[in-house]
Short mmCIF file of C-alpha atoms and ligand atoms in Angstrom, two decimals:
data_model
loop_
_atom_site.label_atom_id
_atom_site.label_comp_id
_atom_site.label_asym_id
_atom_site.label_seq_id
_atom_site.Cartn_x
_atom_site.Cartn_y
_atom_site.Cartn_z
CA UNK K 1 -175.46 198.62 -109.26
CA UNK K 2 -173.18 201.33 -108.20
CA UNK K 3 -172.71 202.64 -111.84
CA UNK K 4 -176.34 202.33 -112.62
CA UNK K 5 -176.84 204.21 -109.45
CA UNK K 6 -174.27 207.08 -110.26
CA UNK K 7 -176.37 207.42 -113.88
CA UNK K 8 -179.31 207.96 -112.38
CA UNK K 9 -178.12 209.82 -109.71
CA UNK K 10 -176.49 212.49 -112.67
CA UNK K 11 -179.52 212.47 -114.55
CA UNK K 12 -181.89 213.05 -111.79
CA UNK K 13 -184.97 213.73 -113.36
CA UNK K 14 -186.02 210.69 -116.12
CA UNK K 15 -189.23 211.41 -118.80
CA UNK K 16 -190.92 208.49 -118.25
CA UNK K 17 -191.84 208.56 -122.24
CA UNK K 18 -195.37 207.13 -124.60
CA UNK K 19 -193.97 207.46 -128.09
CA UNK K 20 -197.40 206.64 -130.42
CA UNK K 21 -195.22 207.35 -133.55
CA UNK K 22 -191.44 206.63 -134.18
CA UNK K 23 -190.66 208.94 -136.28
CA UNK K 24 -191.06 211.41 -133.30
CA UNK K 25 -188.32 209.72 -131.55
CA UNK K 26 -185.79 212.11 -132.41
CA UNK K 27 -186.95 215.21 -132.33
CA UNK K 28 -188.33 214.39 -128.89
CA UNK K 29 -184.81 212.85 -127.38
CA UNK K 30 -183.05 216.00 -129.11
CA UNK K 31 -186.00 218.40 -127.38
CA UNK K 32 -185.31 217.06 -124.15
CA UNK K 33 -181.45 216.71 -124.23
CA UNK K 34 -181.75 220.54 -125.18
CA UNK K 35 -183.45 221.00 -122.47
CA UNK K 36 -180.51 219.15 -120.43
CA UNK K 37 -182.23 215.91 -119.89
CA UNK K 38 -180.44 213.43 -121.31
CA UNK K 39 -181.56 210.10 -119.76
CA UNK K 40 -184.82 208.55 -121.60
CA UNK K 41 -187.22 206.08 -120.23
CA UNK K 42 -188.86 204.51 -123.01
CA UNK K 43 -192.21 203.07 -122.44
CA UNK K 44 -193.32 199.62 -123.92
CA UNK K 45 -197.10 200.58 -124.00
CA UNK K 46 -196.94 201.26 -127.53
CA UNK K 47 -196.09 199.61 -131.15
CA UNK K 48 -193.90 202.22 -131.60
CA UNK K 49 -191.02 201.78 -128.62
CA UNK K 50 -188.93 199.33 -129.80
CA UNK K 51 -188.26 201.05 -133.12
CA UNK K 52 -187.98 204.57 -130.96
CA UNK K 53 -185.40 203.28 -128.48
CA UNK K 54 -183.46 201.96 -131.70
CA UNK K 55 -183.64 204.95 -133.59
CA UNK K 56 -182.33 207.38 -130.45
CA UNK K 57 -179.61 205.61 -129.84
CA UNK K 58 -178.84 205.71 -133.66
CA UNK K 59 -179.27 209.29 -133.99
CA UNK K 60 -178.91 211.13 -130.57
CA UNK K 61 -175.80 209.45 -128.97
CA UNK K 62 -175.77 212.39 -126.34
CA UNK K 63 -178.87 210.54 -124.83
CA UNK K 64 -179.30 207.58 -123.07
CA UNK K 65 -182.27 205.59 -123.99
CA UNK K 66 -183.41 203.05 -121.65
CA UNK K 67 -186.66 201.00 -121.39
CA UNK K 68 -190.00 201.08 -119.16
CA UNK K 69 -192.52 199.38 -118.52
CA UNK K 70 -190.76 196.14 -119.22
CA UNK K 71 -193.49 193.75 -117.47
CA UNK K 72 -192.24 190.12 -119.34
CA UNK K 73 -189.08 188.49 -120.10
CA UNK K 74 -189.01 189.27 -124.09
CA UNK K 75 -188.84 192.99 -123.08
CA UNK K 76 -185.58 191.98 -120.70
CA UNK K 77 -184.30 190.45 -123.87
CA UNK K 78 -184.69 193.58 -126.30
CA UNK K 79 -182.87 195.51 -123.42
CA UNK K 80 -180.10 193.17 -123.30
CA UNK K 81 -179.99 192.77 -127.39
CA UNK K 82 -179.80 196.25 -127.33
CA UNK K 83 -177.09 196.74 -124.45
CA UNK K 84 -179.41 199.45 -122.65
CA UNK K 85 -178.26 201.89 -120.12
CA UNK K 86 -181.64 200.43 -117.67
CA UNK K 87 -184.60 199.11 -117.73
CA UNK K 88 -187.17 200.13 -115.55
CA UNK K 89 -190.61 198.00 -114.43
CA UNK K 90 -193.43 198.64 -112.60
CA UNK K 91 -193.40 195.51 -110.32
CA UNK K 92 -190.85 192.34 -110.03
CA UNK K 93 -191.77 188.83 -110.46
CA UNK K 94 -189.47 186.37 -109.40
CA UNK K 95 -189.94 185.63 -113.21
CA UNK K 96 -188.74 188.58 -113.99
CA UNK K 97 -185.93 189.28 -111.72
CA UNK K 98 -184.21 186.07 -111.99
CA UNK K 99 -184.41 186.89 -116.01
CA UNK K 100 -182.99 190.03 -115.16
CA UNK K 101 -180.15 188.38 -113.65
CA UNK K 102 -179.62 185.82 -116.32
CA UNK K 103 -178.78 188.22 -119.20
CA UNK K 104 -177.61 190.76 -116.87
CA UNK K 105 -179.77 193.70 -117.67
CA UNK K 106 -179.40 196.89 -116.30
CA UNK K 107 -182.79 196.35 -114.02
CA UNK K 108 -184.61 198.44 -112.37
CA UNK K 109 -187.91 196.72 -110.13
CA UNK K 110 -190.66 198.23 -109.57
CA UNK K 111 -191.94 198.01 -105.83
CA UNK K 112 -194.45 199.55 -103.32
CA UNK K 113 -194.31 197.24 -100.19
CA UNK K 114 -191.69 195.81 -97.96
CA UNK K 115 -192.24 192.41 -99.31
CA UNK K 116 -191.83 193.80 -102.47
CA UNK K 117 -188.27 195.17 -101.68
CA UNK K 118 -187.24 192.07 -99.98
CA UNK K 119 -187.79 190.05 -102.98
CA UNK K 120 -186.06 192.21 -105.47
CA UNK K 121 -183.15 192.17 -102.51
CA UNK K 122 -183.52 188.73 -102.25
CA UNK K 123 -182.40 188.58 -106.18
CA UNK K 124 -179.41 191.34 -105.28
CA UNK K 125 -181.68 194.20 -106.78
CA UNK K 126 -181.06 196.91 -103.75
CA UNK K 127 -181.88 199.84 -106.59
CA UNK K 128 -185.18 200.26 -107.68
CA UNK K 129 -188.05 202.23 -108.71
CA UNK K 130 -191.09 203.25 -105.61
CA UNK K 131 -194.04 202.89 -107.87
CA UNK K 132 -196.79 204.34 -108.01
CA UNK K 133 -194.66 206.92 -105.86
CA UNK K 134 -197.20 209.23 -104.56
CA UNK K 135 -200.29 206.93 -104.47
CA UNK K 136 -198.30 204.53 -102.66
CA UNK K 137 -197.31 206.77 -99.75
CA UNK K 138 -195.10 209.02 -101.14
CA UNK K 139 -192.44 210.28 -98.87
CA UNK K 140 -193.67 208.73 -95.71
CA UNK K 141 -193.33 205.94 -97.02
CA UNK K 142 -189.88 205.99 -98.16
CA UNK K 143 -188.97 207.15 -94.84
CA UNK K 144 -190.21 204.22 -93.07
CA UNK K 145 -188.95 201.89 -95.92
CA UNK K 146 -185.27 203.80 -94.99
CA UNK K 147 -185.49 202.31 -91.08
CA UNK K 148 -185.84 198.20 -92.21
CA UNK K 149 -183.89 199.04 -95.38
CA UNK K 150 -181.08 201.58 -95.22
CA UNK K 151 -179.06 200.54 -97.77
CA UNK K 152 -181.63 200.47 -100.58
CA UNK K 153 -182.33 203.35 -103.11
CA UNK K 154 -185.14 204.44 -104.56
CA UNK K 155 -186.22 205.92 -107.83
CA UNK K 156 -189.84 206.98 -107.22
CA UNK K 157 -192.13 207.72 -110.17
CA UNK K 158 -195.92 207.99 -110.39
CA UNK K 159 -197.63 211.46 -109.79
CA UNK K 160 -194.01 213.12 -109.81
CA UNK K 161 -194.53 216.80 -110.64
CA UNK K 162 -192.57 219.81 -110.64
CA UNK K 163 -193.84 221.09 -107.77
CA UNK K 164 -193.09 217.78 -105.70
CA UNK K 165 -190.01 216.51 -107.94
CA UNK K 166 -187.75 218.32 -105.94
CA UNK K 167 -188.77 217.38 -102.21
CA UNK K 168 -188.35 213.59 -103.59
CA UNK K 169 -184.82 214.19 -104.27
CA UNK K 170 -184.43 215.41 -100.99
CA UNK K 171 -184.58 212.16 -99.47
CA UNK K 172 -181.31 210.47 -99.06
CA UNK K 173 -182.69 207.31 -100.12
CA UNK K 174 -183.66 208.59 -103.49
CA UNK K 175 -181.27 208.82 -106.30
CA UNK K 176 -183.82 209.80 -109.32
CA UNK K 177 -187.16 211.00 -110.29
CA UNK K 178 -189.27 210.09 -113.39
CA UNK K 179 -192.41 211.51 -114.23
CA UNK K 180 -194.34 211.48 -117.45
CA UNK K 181 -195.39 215.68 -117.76
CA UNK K 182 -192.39 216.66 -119.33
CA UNK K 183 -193.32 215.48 -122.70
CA UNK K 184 -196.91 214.49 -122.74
CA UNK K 185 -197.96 212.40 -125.84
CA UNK K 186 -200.59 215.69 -127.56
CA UNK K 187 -197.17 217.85 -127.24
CA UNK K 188 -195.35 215.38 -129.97
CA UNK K 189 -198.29 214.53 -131.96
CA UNK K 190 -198.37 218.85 -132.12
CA UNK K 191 -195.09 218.56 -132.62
CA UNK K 192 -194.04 221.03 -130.03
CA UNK K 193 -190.43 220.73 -129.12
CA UNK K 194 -189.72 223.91 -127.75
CA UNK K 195 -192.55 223.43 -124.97
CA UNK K 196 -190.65 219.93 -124.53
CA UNK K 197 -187.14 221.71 -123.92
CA UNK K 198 -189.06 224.58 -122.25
CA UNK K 199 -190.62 222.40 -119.22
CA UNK K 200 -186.92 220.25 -119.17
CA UNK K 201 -184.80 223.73 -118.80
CA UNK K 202 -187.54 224.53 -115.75
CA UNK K 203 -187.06 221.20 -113.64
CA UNK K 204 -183.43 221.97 -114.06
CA UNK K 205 -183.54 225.42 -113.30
CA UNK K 206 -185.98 224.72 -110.42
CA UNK K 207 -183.55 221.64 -108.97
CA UNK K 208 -180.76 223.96 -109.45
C1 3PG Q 301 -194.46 205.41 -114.92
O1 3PG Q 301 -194.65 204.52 -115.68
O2 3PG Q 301 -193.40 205.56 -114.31
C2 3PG Q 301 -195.60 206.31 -114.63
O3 3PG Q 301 -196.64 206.13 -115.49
C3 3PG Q 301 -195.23 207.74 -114.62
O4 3PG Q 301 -196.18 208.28 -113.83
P1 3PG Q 301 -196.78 209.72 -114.10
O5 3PG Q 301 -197.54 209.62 -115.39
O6 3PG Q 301 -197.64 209.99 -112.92
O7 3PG Q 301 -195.60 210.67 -114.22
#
């Protein structure tokens, strides 16, 4: 937990990433790592993400390509197969988490209510993602999770902007952000790197 913690404590902010087409893979990790963001969430919504985590950790070894949206056990399994840096879901079933456990995954649980957290604690997950962040009750609510819960961290995710990004990572609970406008799926079909790297050097910039 601890070193999964300090990795997503470095990275900070995560693109939450739809990749339609693999052969965009690339040029999108190597847009954002310009852009100093180095630590991918990979989204299993499409065809296309398996083949796109492969080929970024093939040919971008200055990123680290991790999964999301990983909702059944087969997805746990291509993040193990694959050795991933994390996995990220949206939710937790006990399913899920005691799979998670099993191959030992780098997993990160996706929850929005206190019973949520305590059964993602009860399987020794203490770090996980608040989603949807800001639908769910945003930083209020991760203040009031912080009282029952203080040793739990959080990375929230889910109407994450720039404007907001930054007042999440004020909280002491919260180690990361993710959020999903950094490379938006029209800017790679356009091919548009530099727009990519452009809105990646601003979060930085603006997080200092
Ligand atoms: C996620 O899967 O984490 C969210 O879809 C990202 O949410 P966003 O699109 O609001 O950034």
């Amino acid at each position: 937990m601890e070193t999964l913690a300090a990795t997503l404590r470095a990275a900070k902010v995560i693109p939450v990433l739809t990749i339609n087409d693999a052969s965009h893979a690339v040029p999108l990790a190597r847009a954002l790592v310009a852009g100093g963001l180095t630590a991918l969430e990979i989204t299993l919504r499409t065809p296309a993400a398996a083949a796109a985590v492969a080929a970024i950790r093939r040919e971008v070894p200055e990123a680290q390509a991790g999964l999301g949206t990983v909702t059944g056990v087969e997805d746990l399994a291509l993040a193990a197969d694959l050795d991933l840096p994390f996995a990220f879901s949206p939710g937790g079933t006990g399913l899920l988490l005691a799979e998670a456990v099993r191959r030992g995954v780098r997993f990160i649980p996706g929850v929005a209510t206190a019973s949520e957290l305590m059964t993602a604690l009860a399987h020794g997950f203490s770090l996980v993602k608040f989603f949807p962040a800001v639908q769910a009750g945003g930083i209020p609510m991760l203040r009031a999770l912080a009282g029952p819960f203080p040793s739990v961290r959080f990375c929230p995710t889910g109407g994450i902007t720039p404007d907001n990004a930054g007042t999440f990572l004020g909280e002491p609970n919260v180690v990361a952000v993710g959020g999903s406008w950094l490379a938006p799926p029209a800017d790679q079909e356009a091919g548009a790197w530099a727009a990519i790297t452009g809105r990646a050097l601003q979060i930085k910039a603006n997080l200092g």
